[in-house]
Each structure stands twice: as C-alpha cells, then as structure tokens.
Short mmCIF file of C-alpha atoms and ligand atoms in Angstrom, two decimals:
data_model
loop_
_atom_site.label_atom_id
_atom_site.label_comp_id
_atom_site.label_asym_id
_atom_site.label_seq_id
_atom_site.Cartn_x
_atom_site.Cartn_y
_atom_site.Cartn_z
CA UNK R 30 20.59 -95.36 40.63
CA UNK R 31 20.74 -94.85 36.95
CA UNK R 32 24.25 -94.77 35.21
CA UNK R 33 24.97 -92.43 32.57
CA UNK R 34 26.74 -94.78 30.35
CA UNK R 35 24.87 -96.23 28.27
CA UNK R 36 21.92 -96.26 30.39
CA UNK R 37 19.56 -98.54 30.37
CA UNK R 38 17.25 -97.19 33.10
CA UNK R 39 16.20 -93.79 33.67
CA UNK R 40 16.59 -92.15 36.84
CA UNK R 41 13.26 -92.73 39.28
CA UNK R 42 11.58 -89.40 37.69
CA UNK R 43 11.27 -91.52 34.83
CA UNK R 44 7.81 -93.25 37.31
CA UNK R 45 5.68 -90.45 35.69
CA UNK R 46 5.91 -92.43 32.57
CA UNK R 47 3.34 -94.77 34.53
CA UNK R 48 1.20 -91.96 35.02
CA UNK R 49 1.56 -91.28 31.17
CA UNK R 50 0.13 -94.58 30.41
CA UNK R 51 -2.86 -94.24 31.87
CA UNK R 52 -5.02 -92.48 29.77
CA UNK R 53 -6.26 -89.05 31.53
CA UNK R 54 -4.04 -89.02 33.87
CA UNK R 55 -1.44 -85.91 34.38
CA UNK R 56 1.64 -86.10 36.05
CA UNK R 57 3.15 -82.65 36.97
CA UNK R 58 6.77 -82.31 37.24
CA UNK R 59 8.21 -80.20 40.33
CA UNK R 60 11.99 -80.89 38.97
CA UNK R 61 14.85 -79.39 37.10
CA UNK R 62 13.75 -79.09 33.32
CA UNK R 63 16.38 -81.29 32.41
CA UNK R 64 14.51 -84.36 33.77
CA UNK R 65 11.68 -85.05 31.59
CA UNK R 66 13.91 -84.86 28.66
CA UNK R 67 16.88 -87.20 30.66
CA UNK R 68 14.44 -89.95 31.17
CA UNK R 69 12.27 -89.48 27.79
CA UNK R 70 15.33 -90.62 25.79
CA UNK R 71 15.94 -94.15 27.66
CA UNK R 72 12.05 -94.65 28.09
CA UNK R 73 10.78 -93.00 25.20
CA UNK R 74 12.53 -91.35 21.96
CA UNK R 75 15.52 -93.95 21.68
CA UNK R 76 13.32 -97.04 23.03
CA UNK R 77 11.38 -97.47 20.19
CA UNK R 78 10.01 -94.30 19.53
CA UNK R 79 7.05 -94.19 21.56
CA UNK R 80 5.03 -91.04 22.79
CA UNK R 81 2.13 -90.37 24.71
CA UNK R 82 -1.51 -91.83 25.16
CA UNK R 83 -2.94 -88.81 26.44
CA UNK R 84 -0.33 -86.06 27.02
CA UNK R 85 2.42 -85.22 24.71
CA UNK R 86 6.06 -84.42 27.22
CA UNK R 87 6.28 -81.03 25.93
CA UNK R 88 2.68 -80.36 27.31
CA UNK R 89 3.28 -81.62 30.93
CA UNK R 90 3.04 -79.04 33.23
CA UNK R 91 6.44 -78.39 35.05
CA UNK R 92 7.49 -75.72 37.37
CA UNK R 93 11.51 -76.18 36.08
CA UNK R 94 12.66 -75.89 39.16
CA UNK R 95 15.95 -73.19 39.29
CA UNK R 96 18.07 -71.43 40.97
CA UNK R 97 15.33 -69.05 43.06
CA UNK R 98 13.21 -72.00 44.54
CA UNK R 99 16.69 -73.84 45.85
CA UNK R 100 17.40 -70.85 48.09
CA UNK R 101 13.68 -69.67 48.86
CA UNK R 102 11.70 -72.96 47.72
CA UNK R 103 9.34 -73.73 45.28
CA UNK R 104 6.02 -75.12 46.96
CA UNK R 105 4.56 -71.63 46.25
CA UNK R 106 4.51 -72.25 42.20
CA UNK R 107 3.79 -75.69 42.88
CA UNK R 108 0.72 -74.65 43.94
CA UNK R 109 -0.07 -72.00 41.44
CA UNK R 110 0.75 -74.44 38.68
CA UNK R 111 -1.75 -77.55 40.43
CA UNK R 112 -4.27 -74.86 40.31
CA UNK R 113 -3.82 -73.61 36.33
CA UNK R 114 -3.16 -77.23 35.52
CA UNK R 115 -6.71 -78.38 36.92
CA UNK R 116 -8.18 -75.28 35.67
CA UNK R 117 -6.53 -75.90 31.88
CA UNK R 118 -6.53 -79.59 31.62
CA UNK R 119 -9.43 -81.81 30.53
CA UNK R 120 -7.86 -85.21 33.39
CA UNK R 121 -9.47 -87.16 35.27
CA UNK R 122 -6.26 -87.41 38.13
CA UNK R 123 -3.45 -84.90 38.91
CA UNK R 124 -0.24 -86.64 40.48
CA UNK R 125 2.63 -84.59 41.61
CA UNK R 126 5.36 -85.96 41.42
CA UNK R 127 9.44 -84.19 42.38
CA UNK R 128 13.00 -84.49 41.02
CA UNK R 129 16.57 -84.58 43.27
CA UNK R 130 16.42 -80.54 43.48
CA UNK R 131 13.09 -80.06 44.89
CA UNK R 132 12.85 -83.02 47.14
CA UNK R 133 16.95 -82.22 48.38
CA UNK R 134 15.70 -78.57 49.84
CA UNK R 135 12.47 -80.21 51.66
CA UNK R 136 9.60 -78.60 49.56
CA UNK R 137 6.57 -80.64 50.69
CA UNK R 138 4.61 -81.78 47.71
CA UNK R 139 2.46 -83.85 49.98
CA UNK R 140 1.08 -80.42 51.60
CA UNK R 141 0.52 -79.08 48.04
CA UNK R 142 -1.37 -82.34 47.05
CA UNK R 143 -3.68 -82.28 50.02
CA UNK R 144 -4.50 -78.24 49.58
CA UNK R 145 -6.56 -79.78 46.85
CA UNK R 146 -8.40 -82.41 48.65
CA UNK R 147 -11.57 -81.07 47.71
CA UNK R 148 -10.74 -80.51 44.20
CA UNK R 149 -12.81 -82.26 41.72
CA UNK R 150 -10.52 -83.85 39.91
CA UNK R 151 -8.33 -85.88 42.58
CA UNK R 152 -5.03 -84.71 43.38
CA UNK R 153 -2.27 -86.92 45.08
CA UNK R 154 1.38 -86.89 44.85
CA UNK R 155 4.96 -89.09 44.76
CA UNK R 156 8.21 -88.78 45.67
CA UNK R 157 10.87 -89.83 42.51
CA UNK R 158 13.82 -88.14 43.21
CA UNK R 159 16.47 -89.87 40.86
CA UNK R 160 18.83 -90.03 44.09
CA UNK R 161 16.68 -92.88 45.78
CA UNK R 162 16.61 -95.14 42.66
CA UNK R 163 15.77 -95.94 38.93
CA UNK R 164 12.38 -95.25 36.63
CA UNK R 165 11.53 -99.09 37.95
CA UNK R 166 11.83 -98.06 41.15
CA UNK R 167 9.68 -94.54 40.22
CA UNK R 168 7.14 -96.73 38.64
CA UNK R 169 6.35 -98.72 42.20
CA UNK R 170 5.93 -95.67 43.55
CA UNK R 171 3.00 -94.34 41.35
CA UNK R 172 1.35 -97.56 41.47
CA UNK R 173 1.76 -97.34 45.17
CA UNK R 174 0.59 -93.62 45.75
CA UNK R 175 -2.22 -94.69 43.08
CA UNK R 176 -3.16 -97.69 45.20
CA UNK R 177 -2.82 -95.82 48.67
CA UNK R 178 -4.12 -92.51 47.83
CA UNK R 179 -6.77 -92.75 45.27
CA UNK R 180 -8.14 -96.25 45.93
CA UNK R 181 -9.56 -95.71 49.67
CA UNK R 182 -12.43 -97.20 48.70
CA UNK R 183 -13.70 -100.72 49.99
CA UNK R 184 -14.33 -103.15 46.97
CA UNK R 185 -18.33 -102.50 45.90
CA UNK R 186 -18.12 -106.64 45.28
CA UNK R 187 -16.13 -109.29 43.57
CA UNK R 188 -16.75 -109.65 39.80
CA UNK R 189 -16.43 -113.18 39.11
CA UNK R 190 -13.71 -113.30 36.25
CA UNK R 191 -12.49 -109.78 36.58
CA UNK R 192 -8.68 -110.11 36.22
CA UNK R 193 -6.55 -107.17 37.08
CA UNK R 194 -2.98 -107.23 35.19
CA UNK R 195 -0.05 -106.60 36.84
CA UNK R 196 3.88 -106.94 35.79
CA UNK R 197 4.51 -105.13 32.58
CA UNK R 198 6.11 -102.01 32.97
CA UNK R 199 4.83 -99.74 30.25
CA UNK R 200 6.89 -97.81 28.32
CA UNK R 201 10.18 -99.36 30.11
CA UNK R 202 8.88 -102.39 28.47
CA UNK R 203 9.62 -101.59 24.88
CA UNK R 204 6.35 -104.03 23.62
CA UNK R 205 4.03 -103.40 26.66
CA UNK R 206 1.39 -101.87 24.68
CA UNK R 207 1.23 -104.97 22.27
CA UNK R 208 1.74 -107.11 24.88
CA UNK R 209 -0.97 -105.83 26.71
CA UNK R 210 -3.53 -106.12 23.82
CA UNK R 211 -2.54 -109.51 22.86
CA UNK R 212 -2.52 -110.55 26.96
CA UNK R 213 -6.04 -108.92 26.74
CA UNK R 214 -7.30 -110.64 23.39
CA UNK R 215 -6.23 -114.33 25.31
CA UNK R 216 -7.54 -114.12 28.20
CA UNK R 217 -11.00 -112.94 26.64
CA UNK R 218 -10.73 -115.60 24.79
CA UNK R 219 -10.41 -118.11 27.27
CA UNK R 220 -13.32 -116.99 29.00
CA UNK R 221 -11.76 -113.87 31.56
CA UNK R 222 -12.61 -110.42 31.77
CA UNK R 223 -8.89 -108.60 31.97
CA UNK R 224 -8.95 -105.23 33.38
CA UNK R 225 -6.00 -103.52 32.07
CA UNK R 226 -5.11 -99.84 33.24
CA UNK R 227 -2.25 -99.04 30.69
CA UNK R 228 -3.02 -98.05 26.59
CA UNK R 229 -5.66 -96.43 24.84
CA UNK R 230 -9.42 -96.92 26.07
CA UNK R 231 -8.81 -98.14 29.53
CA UNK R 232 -7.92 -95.13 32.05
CA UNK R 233 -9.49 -94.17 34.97
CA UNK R 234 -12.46 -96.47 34.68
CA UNK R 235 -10.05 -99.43 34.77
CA UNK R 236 -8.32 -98.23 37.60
CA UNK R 237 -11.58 -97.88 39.56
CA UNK R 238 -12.43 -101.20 39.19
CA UNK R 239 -9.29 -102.93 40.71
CA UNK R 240 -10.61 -103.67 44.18
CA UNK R 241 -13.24 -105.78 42.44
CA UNK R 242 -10.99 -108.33 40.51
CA UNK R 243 -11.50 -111.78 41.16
CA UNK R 244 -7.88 -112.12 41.19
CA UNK R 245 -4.54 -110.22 40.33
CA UNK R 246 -2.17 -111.65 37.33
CA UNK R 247 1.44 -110.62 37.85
CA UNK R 248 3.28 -111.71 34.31
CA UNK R 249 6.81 -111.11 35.33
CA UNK R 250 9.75 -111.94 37.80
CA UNK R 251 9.63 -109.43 40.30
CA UNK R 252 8.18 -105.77 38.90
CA UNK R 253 4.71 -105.17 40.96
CA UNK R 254 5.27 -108.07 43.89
CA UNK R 255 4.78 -105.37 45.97
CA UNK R 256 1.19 -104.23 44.51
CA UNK R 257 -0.13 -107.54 44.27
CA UNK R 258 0.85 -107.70 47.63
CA UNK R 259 -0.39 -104.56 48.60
CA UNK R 260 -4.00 -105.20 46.89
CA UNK R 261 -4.21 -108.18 48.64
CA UNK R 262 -4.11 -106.67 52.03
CA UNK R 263 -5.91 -103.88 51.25
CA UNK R 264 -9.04 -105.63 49.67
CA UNK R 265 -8.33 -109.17 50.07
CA UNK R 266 -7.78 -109.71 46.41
CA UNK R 267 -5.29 -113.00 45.66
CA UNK R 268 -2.57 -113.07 43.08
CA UNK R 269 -1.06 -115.51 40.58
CA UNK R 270 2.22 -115.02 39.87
CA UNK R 271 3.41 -116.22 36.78
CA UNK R 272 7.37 -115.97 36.20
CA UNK R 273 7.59 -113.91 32.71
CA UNK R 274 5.64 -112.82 29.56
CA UNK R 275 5.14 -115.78 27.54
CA UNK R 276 7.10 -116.25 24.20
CA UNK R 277 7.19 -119.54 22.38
CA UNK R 278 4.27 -122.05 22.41
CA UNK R 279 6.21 -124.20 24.91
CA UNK R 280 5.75 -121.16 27.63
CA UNK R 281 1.99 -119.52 26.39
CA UNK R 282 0.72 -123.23 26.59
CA UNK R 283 2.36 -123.52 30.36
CA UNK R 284 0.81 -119.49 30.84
CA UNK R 285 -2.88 -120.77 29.78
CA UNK R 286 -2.86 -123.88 32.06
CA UNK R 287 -1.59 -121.78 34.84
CA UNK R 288 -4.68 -119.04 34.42
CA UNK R 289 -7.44 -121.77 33.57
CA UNK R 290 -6.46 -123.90 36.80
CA UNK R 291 -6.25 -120.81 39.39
CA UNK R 292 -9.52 -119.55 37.50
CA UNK R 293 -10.76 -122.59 37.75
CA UNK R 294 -11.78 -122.57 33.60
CA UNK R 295 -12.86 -125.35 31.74
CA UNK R 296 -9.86 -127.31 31.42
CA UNK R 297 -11.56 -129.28 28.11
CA UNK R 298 -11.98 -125.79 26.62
CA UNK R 299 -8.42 -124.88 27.76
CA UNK R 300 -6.72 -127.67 25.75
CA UNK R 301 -8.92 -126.99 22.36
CA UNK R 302 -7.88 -123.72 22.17
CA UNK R 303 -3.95 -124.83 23.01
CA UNK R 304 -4.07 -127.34 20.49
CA UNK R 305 -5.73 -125.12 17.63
CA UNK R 306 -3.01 -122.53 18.51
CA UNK R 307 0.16 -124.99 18.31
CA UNK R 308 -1.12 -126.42 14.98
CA UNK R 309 -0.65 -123.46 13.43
CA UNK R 310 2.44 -122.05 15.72
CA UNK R 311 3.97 -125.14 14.48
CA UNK R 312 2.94 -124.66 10.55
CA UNK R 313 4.32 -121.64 10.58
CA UNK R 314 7.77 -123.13 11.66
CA UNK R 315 7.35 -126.16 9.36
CA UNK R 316 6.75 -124.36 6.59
CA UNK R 317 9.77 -122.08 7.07
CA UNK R 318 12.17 -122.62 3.95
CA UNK R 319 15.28 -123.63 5.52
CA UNK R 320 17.18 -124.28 2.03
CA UNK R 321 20.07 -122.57 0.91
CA UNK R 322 19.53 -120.34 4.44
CA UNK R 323 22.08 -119.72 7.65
CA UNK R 324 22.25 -121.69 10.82
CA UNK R 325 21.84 -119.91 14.32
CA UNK R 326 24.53 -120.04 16.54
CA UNK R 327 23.75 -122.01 19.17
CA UNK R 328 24.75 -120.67 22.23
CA UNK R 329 23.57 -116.76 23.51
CA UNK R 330 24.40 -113.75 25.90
CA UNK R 331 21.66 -112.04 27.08
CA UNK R 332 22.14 -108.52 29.14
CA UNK R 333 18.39 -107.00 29.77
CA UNK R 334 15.90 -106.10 32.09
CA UNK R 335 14.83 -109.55 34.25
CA UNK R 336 11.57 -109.57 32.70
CA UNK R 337 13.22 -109.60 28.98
CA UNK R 338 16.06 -111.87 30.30
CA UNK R 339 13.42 -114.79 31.90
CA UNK R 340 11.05 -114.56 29.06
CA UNK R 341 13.44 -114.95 26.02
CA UNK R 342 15.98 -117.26 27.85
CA UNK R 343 13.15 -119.45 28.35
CA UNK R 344 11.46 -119.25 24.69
CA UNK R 345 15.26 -119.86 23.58
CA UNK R 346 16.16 -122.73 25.20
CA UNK R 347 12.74 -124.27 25.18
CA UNK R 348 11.61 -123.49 21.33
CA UNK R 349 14.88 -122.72 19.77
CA UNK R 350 17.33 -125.31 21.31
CA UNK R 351 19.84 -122.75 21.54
CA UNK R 352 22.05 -123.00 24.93
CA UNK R 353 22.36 -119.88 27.42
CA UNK R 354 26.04 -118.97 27.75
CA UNK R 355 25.90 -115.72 30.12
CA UNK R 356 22.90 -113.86 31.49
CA UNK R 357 23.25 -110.69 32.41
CA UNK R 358 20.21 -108.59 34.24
CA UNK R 359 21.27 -104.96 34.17
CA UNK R 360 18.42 -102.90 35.93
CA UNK R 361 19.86 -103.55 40.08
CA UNK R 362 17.49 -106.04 40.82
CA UNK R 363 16.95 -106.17 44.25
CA UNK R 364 18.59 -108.52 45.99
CA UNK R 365 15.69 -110.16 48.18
CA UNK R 366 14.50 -111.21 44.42
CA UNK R 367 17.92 -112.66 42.86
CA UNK R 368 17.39 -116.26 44.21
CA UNK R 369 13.84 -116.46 42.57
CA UNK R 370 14.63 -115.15 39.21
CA UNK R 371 17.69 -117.72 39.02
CA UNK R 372 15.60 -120.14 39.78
CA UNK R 373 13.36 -119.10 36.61
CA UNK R 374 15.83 -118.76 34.75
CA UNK R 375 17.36 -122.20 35.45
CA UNK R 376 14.20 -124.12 34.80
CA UNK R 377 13.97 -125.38 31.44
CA UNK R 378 16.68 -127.82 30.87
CA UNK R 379 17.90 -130.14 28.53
CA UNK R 380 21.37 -131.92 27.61
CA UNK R 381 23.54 -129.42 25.81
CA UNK R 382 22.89 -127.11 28.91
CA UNK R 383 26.16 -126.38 31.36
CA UNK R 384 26.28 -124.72 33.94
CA UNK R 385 25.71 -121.09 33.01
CA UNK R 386 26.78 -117.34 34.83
CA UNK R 387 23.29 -115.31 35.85
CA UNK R 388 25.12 -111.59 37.01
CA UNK R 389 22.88 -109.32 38.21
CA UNK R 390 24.62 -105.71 38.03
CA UNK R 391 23.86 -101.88 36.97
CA UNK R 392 26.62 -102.18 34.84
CA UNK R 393 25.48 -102.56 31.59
CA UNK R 394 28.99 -102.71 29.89
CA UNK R 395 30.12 -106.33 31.67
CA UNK R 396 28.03 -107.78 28.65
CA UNK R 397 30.14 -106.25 25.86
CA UNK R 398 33.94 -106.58 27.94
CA UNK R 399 32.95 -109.97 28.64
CA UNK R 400 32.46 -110.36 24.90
CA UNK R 401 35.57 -108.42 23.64
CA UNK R 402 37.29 -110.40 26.48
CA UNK R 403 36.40 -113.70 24.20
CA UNK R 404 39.13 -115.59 22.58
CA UNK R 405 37.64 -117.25 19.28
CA UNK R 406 38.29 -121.01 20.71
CA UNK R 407 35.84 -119.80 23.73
CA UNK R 408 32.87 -120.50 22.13
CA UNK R 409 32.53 -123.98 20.12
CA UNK R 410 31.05 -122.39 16.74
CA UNK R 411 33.25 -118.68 17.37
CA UNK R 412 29.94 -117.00 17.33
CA UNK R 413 26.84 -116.61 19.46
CA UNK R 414 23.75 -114.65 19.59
CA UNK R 415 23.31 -111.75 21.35
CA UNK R 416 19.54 -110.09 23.00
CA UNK R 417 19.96 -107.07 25.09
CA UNK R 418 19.33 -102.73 23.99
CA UNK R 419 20.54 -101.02 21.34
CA UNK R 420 23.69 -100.95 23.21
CA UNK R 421 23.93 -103.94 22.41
CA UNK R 422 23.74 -104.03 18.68
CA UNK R 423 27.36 -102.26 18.99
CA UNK R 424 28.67 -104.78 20.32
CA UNK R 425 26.95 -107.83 18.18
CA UNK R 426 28.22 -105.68 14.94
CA UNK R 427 31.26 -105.32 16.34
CA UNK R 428 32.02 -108.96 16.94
CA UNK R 429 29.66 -110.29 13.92
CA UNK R 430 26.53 -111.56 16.44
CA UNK R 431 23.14 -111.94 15.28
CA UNK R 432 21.16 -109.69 17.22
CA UNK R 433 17.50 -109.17 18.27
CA UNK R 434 16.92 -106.26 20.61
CA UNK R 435 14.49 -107.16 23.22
CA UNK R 436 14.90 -104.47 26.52
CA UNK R 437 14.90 -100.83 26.77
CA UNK R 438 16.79 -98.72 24.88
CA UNK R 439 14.89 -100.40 22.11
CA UNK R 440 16.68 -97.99 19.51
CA UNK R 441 15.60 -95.27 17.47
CA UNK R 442 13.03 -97.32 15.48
CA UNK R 443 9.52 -97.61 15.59
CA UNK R 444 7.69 -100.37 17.49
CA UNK R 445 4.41 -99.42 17.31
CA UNK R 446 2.44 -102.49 18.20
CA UNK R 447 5.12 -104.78 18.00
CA UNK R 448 5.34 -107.86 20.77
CA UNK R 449 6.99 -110.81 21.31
CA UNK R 450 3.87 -112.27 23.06
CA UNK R 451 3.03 -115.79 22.64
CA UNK R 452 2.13 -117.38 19.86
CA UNK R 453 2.81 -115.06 17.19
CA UNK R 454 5.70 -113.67 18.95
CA UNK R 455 7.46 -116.49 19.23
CA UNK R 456 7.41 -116.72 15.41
CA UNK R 457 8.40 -113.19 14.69
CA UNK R 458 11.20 -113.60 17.14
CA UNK R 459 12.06 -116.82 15.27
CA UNK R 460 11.90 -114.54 12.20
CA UNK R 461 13.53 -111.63 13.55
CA UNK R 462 17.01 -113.81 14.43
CA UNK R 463 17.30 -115.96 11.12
CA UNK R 464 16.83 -112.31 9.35
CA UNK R 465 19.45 -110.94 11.41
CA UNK R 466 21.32 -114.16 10.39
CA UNK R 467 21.29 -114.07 7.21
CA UNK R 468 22.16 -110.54 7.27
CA UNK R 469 25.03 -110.77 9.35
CA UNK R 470 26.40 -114.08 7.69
CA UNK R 471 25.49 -113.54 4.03
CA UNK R 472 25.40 -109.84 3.86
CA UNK R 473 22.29 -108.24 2.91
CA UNK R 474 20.76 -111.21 1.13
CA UNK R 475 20.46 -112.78 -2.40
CA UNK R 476 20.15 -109.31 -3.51
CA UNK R 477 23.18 -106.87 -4.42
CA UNK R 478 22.02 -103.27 -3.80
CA UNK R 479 23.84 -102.12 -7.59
CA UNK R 480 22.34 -98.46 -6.82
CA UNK R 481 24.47 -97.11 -4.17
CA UNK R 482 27.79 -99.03 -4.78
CA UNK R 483 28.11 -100.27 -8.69
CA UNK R 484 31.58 -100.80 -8.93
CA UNK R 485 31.43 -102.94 -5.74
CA UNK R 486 28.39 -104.75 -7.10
CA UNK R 487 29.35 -105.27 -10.77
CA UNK R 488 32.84 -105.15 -10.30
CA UNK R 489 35.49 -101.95 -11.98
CA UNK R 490 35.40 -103.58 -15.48
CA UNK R 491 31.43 -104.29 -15.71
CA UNK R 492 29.85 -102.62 -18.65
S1 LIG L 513 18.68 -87.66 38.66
FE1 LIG L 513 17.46 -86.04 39.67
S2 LIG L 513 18.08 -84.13 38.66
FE2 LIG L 513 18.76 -85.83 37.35
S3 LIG L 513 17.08 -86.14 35.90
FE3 LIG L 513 16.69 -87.51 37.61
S4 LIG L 513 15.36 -86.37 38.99
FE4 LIG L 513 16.27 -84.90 37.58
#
C-alpha cells in the first residue's frame, strides 16, 4: 500500500503509467478524479518532471467516478466513455483500468472490456485499485493483462537475436527512458536486436513482436520475474536475469559478458569493445583534477527502490571504494524476493566492508530517524553520503550529506534524458557526488555570488 508521508510509491492506479509509456496506447480511468493527479505527483510532476509519450494526463479519458455511480454504479458511463474514447482517439489499444471506489462497489470492467471484443482497436482491461497494492504492483498488472489479453497469439517464429527488455519500470524509474536508449544503443552494438516497448518510436509494433524474441533480458532484482516467467510458459521464450542496471565499468563490463555468453556472441568481439570502452571510462576519471578539491565520505546510506539500491550500492563499492553503512529498500518488496536481493547486494566485497543492515520496509522515514538518531562519533569521518528521493535531500541538508538522488520522487527538476547507465553514467554519477561535495563542504565553489548578498561577500566595510 502506498503511504502518504512522504511517499515514495504511488498507489497501484499509478500501473496506467505503463500504459502511458507505450506509445499509442490509452489507458482510461474508471476512478475517483483525485487519482490520476495522486499518483502523477510521485511518478510524474515531482519525479523529475516527466510527461507523456503519447497522451498528456489531462487528456485521459476518465469517468470521475462520484457519488451517483457508488449507490447505482458506474459500468453504464464506462461504457459510453470506451465507446467516445475509440470513436475520438487516434490508439492503437484501449485498457481499462479502475480505482478503490469503482472496484469496492463491484462494477465489472471486465464485462465492459469484452462488449468491445470486436472493436477494431483492441480493448482489454485491469484491476489497480490502490487498496491491493502500490504503482509497482499496478505496473505487473498491465504487463500481465497486456501479456494475457492482447498477446493470444502463438509466436509466427523465433528471430535469431531479437531481445525483448524487461525490468525497468518506466516512469517509476526516474532515468528509464535514458536508460532504455543507452541499453538499446549497447546491445546494437554488440551485435543484438533489442525490442523495447517503452519511449518514443517503439509502441504497438514492439509489443507485437515479443513472442518472437530469441530471449527475454530482465535488468533488475525482482520487477517483471513474473513476465519473464509468464512469456516463458506462454511461448517458450527463456530469460536472463541480470541483478540490476549497470553503473560503473566494473558492473557494464560484468552486464556485456553476461549477454554475449547467453547469446552466444563473439566473445573476441565482446572484449574489444569492453576494452575500448574502459580506456576511455578510465581517462575520464584520470583526468579528473583532484587538486585543491573535497574528499567523499567514505561510507553511505542508501533508502530507494531495490533496483536503485542494487545498482548504485554496487557501482559504489565496486568503482568508488566507498563502504555501504545502511541500505534501506522502501517500496514493500515482497518477501519471497528479500533473500535474493541481499544476496546482490552483498556481492561485491572488499576489506573496509563490515557487516552492513539491508531493511526492507514501506517506511520511508527509518532512513532519516536512523540518521538524526546518529551521534557524531558513529561514523569514523562524522559524515557520509546519502542516495535515496528528494526526501532525502532534507535530510542530507539537514545533517550536511552529499547527496545524489537516484529513486523516485526524483524532485521537481528536469531529467530529460538523463541516466546513470553504464559507462557514461558511472562518470556523471562520479561527477554528480564530488559536485555535491564541493558544494556541501566548500559552499558554492571558488566563486562568491557578490550579486545577491554584497555585504556577505565583500564584507560591511568593502568599498
Ligand atoms: S488509493 Fe484508491 S482512491 Fe486513492 S488514488 Fe489510489 S485508486 Fe484512487
């Protein structure tokens, strides 16, 4: 369930944000019209002020649910608005989906879906009442009603290469899009053909083409286990799972071998375009002017989403050095998964690394009393780093952390394109901490800002 302080999930109405990603696709809302605006502003506005591929929120079609259809139901308008909606709307697939109100007094949306079985456009439906579970939750179940309702055909034949994606969670995934492209851009590069269904050119056409992968890539702890799964009983279609998003050179060299041994790639080719990729990952970092600058603390808190917390725990311990002092996944993991994502987590190693807490929760505040709880001979240098939401920035301000914000809420800042993905990623990342650094430890730089405070920067007397 979500929790509505500080929330960093959305309620499981916030699913139709995986309908959103696909492009052509149109979600319409039988719920309260609160919702779309509740779980817009954790997946959306405040998490890195993203917006639509397709539809814009304040066009989705929604029947705002009220008073009236609670005492005399509101499948009737459901099915009015299905029919203006495919009369209206240039899309390619129609999901329903339903809120706590609608699916509390029994109205069927699975009856209204199928009175359109002989639409053109394909109508099917899901169930995302907030009451059953979060927007991760709400996400498995589009995929699902996707995989089990629109894909009932068998596979027209194995493309050899053809690589479905599974893992990120888009728009819940404050980077996914430019994770995603970058994801894409590697594997074409190492000789795959990635089929993709979230972002800008991919759509429908992508999605038809997922019983004919070769394989499926999962890129992430748990989130789509049960697709993978699901494809491969449905069309035979085997998975690789690979435990996060790569950061770092240390993990996208690990990711490459992984694909180009289960692909069965060139493994000469492989290494070539490894090599080429650390020289210059590496330059970048040599090259980095360390003089006069800030150290990083060397010990961190994470409290994210799992994927966020396996991938950057990872990149830090393996390409930073720095040492993992709490980890804290705050999205109710479930608990069959817990023991493998500990695991994960606990797999790079080297010296300075204790024994560390993992605490999985839905409490995204133990992060920030656990930190106020701190006295200043708890930690060796005083201060650590912190990664987690814009939640989280509070409480690295408030305690004088350097702070990168890596999980959803983002904050109300653009992203864009922005990703932490492999090679590049790991270097902005790099970049992003010693900024915050130098910012937190030296102020705003070597430069005083003399416009807005002069008597601070020159002093009462200057002049
Ligand atoms: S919890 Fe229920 S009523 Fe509240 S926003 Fe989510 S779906 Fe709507």
């Amino acid at each position: 369930m979500a929790c509505s302080e500080q929330s960093r999930v959305a309620c499981g109405i916030g699913g139709f944000y995986t309908a959103l990603a696909i492009e052509s696709v149109l979600p319409i809302l039988h719920s309260g019209p609160g919702c779309l605006f509740n779980v817009a502003g954790v997946l959306a506005l405040a998490n890195g002020r993203q917006s639509a591929i397709t539809y814009y929120e304040s066009s989705i079609p929604s029947t705002n649910f009220c008073e009236e259809d609670v005492i005399f139901g509101g499948v009737e308008r459901l099915r009015n608005l299905t029919a203006k909606a495919l009369e209206y709307y240039k899309t390619d697939l129609v999901i329903i989906v339903d809120g706590c109100t609608a699916e509390i007094v029994g109205d069927d949306i699975e009856e209204v879906a199928n009175d359109f079985a002989d639409s053109e456009t394909p109508v099917i439906f899901a169930s995302l009442p907030g009451f059953k579970g979060n927007n991760v939750w709400g996400h498995s179940q589009i995929l699902n009603a996707i995989v089990d309702q629109y894909l009932t055909k068998p596979s027209k034949g194995v493309q050899k290469g053809l690589v479905n994606i599974f893992g990120v969670l888009p728009y819940y995934d404050p980077f996914w899009l430019g994770t995603l492209e970058q994801l894409e851009n590697l594997l074409t590069d190492i000789g795959l053909t990635p089929n993709i269904i979230y972002g800008p050119g991919k759509g429908i056409e992508a999605v038809n083409q997922i019983p004919d992968a070769e394989f499926n890539l999962l890129v992430g702890p748990w989130v789509d286990l049960d697709i993978v799964e699901k494809l491969k009983v449905k069309f035979g279609t085997p998975y690789l799972h690979y435990p996060c998003v790569p950061v770092g050179a240390t993990e996208i060299a690990a990711f490459i071998r992984a694909v180009s041994e289960y692909a069965k790639l060139d493994s000469e080719k492989t290494e070539a375009y490894i090599k080429k990729n650390e020289d210059r990952y590496y330059s970048y970092l040599w090259r980095f002017n360390r003089m006069g600058g800030v150290m990083f603390p060397q010990k961190f808190y994470v409290n994210a989403s799992a994927s966020a917390a396996v991938s950057f725990t990872r990149f830090l311990i393996n390409d930073v050095g720095l040492i993992p002092q709490k980890i804290f996944i705050s999205e109710n993991v479930p608990e069959e998964h817990h023991a493998q994502i500990e695991k994960w987590l606990r797999e790079p190693k080297y010296d300075g690394i204790k024994d560390y807490e993992i605490v999985f929760t839905d409490d995204g505040g133990l992060c920030d009393v656990e930190i106020k709880g701190l006295k200043s001979t708890d930690l060796e240098l005083t201060r650590a780093c912190l990664f987690g939401t814009t939640w989280d920035e509070l409480t690295a301000k408030n305690n004088g952390f350097p702070f990168v914000s890596i999980s959803a809420p983002y904050g109300d800042r653009a992203v864009v394109n922005k990703s932490y993905f492999g090679y590049d990623g790991g270097i902005t990342f790099f970049a992003d901490l010693y900024n915050d650094c130098i910012y937190k430890f030296l102020g705003s730089g070597s430069v005083a800002n003399i416009d807005v405070q002069p008597e601070a920067a020159l002093g009462a007397d200057a002049c």
